[in-house]
mmCIF file of C-alpha atoms and ligand atoms in Angstrom:
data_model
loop_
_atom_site.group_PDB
_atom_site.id
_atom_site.type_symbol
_atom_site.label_atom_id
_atom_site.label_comp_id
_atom_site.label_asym_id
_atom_site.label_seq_id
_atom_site.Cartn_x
_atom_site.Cartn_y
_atom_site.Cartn_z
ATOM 1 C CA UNK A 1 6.093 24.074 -3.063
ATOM 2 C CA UNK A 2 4.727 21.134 -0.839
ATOM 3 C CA UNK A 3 3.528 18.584 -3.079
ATOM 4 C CA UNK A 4 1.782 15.249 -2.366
ATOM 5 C CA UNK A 5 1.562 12.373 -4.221
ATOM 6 C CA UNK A 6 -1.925 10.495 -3.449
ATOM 7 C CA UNK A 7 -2.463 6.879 -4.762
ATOM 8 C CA UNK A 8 -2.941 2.907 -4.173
ATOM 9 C CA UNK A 9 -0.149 1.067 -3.845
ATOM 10 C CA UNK A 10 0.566 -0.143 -7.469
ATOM 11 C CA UNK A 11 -0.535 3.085 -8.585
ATOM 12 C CA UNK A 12 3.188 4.407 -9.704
ATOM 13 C CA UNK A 13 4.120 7.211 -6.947
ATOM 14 C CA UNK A 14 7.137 6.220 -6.581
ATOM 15 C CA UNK A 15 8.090 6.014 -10.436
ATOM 16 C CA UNK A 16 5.970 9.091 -11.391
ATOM 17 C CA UNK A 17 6.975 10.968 -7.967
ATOM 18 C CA UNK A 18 10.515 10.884 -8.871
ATOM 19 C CA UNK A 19 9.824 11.893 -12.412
ATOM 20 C CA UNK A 20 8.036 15.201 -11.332
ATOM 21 C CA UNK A 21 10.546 16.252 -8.468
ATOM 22 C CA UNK A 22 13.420 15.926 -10.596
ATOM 23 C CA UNK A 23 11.075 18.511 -13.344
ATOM 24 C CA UNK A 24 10.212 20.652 -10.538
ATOM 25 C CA UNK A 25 13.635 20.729 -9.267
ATOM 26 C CA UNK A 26 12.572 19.597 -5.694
ATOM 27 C CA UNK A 27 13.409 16.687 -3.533
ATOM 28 C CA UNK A 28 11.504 13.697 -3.654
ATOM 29 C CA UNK A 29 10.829 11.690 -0.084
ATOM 30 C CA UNK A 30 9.144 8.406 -0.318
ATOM 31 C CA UNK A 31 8.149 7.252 3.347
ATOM 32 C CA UNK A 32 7.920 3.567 2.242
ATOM 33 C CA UNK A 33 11.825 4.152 0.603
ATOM 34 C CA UNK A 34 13.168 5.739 4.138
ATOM 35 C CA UNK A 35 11.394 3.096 6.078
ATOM 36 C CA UNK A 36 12.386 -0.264 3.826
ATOM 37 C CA UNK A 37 16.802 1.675 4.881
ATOM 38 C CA UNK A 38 15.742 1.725 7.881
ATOM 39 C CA UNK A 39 14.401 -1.577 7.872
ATOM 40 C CA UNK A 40 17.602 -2.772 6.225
ATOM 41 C CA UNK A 41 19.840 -0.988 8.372
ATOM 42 C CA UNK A 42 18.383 -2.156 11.486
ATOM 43 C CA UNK A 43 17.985 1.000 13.200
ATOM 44 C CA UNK A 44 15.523 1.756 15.742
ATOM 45 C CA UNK A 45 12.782 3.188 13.230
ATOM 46 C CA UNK A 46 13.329 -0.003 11.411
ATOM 47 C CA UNK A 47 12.849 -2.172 14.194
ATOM 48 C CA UNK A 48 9.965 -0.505 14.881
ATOM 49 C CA UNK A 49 8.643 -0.420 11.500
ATOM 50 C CA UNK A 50 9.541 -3.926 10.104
ATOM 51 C CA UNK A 51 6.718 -5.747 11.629
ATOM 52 C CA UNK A 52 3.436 -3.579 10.127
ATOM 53 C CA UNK A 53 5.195 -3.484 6.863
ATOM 54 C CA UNK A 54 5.646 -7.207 6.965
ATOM 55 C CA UNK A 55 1.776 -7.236 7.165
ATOM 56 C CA UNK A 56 0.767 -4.875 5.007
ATOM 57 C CA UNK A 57 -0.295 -2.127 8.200
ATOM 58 C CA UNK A 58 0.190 1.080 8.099
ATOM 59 C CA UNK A 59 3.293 2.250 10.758
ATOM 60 C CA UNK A 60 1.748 4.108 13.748
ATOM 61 C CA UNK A 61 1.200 8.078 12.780
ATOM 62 C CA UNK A 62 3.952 8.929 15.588
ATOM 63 C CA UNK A 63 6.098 6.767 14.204
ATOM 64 C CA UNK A 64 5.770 8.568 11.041
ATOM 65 C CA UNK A 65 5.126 11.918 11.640
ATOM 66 C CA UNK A 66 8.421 12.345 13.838
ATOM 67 C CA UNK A 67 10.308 11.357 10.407
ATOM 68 C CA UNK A 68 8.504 13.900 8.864
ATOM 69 C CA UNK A 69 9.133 16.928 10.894
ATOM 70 C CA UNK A 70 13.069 15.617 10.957
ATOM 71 C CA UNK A 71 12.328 16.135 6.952
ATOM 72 C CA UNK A 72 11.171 19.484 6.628
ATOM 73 C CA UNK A 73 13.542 20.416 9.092
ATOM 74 C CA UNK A 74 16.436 19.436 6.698
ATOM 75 C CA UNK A 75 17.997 21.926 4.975
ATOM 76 C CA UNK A 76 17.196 20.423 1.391
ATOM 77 C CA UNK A 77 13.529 20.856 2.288
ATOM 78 C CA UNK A 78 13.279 24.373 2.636
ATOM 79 C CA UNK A 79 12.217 25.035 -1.075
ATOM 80 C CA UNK A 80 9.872 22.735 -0.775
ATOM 81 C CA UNK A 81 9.619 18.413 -1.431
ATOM 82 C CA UNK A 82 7.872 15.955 -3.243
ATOM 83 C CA UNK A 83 6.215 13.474 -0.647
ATOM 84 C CA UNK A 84 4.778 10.209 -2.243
ATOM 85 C CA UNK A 85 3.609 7.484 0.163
ATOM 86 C CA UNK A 86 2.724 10.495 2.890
ATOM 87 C CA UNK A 87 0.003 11.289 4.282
ATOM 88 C CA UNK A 88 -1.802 7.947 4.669
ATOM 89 C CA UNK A 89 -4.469 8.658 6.921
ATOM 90 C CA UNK A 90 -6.429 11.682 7.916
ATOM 91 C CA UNK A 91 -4.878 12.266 11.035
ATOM 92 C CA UNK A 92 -1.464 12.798 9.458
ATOM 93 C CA UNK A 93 -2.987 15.114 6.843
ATOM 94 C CA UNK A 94 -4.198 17.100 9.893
ATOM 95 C CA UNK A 95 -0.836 16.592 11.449
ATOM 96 C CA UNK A 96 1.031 18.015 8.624
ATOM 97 C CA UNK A 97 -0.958 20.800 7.715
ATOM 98 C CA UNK A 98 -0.173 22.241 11.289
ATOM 99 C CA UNK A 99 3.779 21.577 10.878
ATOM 100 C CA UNK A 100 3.636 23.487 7.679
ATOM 101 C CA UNK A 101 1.573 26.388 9.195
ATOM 102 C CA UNK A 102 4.200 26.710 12.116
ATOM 103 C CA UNK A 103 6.632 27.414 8.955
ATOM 104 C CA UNK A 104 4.343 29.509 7.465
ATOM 105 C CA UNK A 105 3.612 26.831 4.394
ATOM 106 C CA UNK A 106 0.677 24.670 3.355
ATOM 107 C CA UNK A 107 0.350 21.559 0.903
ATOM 108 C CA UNK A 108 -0.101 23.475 -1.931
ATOM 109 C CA UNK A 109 -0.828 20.524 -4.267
ATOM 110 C CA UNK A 110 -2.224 16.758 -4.338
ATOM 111 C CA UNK A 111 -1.613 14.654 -7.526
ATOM 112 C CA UNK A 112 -4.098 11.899 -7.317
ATOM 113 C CA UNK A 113 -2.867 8.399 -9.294
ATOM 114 C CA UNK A 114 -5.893 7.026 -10.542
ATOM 115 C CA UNK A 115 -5.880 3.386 -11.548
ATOM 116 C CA UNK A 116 -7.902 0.056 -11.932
ATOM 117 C CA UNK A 117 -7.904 -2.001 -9.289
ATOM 118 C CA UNK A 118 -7.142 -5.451 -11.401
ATOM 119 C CA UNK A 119 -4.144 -3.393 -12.609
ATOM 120 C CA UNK A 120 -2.776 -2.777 -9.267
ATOM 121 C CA UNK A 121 -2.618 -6.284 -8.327
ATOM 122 C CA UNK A 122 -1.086 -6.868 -11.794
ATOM 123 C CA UNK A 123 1.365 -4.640 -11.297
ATOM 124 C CA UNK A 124 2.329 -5.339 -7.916
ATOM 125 C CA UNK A 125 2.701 -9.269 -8.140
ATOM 126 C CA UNK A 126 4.916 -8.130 -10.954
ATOM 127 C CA UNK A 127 7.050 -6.185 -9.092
ATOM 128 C CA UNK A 128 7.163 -8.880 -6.213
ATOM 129 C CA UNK A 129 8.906 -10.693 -8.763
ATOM 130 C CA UNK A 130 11.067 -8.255 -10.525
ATOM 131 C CA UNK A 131 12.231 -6.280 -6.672
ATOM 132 C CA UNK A 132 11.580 -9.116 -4.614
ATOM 133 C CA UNK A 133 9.877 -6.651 -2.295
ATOM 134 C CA UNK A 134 9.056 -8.608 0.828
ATOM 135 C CA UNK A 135 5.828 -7.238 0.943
ATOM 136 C CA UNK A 136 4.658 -7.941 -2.939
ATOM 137 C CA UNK A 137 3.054 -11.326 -1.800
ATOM 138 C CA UNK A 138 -0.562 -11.663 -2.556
ATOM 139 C CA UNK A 139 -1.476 -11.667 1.141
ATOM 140 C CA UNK A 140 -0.115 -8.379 1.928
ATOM 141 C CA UNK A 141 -1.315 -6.557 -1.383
ATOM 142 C CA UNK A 142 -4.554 -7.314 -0.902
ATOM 143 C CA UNK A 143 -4.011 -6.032 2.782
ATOM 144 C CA UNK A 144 -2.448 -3.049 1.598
ATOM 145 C CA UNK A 145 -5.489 -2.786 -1.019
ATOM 146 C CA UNK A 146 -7.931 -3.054 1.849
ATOM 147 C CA UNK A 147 -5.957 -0.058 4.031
ATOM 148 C CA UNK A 148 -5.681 1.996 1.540
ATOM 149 C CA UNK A 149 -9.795 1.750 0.795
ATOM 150 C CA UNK A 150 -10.183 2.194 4.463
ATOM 151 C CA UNK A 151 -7.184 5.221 5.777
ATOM 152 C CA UNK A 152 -5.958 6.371 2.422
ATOM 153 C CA UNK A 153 -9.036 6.641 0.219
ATOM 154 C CA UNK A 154 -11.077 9.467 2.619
ATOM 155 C CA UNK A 155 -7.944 12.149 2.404
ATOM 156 C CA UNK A 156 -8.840 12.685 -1.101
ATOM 157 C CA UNK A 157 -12.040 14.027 0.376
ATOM 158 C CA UNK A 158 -9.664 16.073 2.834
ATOM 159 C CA UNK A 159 -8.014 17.669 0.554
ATOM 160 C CA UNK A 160 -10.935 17.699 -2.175
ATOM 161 C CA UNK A 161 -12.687 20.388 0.690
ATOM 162 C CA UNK A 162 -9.032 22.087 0.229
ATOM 163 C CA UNK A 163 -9.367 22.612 -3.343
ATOM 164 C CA UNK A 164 -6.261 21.312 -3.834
ATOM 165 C CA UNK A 165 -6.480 17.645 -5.605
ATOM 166 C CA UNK A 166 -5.431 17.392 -9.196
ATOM 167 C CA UNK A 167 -6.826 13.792 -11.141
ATOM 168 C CA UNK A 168 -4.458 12.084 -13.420
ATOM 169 C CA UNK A 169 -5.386 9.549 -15.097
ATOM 170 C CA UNK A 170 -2.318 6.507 -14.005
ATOM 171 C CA UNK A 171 -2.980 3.996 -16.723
ATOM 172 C CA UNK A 172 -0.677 3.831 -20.130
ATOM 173 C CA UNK A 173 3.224 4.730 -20.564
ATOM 174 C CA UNK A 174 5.613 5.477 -17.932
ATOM 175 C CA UNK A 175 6.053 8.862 -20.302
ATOM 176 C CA UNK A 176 2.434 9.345 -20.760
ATOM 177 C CA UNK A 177 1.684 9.663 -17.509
ATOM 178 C CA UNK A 178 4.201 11.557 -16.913
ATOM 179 C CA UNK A 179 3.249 14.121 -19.298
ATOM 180 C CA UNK A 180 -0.161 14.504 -17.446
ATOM 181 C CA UNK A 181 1.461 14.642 -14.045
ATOM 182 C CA UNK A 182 3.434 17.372 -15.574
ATOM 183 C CA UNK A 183 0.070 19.003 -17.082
ATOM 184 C CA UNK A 184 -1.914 18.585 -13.937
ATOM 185 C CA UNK A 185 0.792 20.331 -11.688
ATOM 186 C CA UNK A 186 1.521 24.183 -12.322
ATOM 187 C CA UNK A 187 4.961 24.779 -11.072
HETATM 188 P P1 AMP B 201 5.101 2.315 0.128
HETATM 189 O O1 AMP B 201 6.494 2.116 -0.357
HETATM 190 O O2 AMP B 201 4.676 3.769 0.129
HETATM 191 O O3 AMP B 201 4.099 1.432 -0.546
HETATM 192 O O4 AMP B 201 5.101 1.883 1.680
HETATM 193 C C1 AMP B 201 5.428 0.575 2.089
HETATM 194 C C2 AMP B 201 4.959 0.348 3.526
HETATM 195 O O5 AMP B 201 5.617 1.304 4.393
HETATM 196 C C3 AMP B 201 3.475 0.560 3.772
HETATM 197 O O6 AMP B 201 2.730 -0.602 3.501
HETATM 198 C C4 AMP B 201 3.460 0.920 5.249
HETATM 199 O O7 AMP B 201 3.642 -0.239 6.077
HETATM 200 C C5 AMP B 201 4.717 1.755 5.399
HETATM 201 N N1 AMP B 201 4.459 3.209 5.170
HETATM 202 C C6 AMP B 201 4.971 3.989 4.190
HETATM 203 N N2 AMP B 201 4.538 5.263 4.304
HETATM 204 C C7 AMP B 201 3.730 5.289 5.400
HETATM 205 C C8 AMP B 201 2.965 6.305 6.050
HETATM 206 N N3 AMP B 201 2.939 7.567 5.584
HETATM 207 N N4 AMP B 201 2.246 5.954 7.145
HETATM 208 C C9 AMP B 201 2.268 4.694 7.631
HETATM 209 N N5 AMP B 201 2.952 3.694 7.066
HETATM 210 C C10 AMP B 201 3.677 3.975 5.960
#
């Protein structure tokens, strides 16, 4: 199963993505977690990456989309993954849909986060102190905000036409929403 997790940033993907794959018994792959190792590591995809992430941009689709098809190349992919942070913008959604129809596959589900927007930046100047993520400052959230209205937001259209999004509600326990991730998803 090809699953997608769809949300602002702030919305809980990551926290909520690994919650499901490890239910589902899939992998999880969080784009922003490979890039910030890469990043860290100081490999070439880092390099490249660092200075859009810095700002709150989104990392060219190219960029992105090779790391992708290096992912469901891996071996651990071929039952299927968990992607959270991927796609971000329609063009990736487009990209993807052909790399899983050259393997005969197709994103078979979207779970869409859905939470307040005073929430997010709640949560995420929270985080910026708990993590110390170096892109939790209040300049690049309410970049990241803005991107997400403007290349994020129209996929859930995309995949609305694909009859494939599933709404949960994201605001209220960690286990709560959990339970309607779990609800929302058929296995
Ligand atoms: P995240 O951890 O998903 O919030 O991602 C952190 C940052 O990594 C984003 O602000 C982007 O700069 C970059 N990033 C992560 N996933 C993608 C993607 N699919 N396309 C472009 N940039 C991405």
């Amino acid at each position: 199963m090809y699953l997608m997790i769809l949300g602002a940033p702030g919305s809980g993907k990551g926290t909520q993505g690994k919650l499901l794959a490890d239910h589902l018994g899939i992998p999880q792959v969080s784009t922003g977690e490979l890039l910030r190792a890469a990043v860290k590591n100081g490999t070439p995809l880092g390099r490249q990456a660092k200075g859009f992430m810095d700002q709150g941009l989104l990392v060219p689709d190219d960029v992105i989309l090779g790391l992708i098809r290096e992912i469901l190349d891996s071996a651990e992919a071929q039952r299927g993954v968990l992607m959270d942070g991927f796609p971000r913008t329609v063009a990736q959604a487009e990209a993807v849909d052909r790399i899983l129809a050259e393997r005969g596959g197709r994103v078979d589900q979207v779970a869409l986060l859905e939470v307040d927007e005073e929430e997010l930046v709640q949560r995420l100047l929270g985080r910026a102190t708990k993590e110390g993520r170096s892109d939790d400052n209040l300049q690049s959230i309410r970049q990241r905000l803005m991107v997400y209205q403007e290349q994020t937001a129209p996929l859930v259209a995309y995949y609305d036409g694909q009859g494939v999004v599933r709404r949960v509600a994201g605001m209220g326990s960690v286990e709560e929403i959990q339970e309607r991730m779990q609800k929302a998803v058929r296995a």
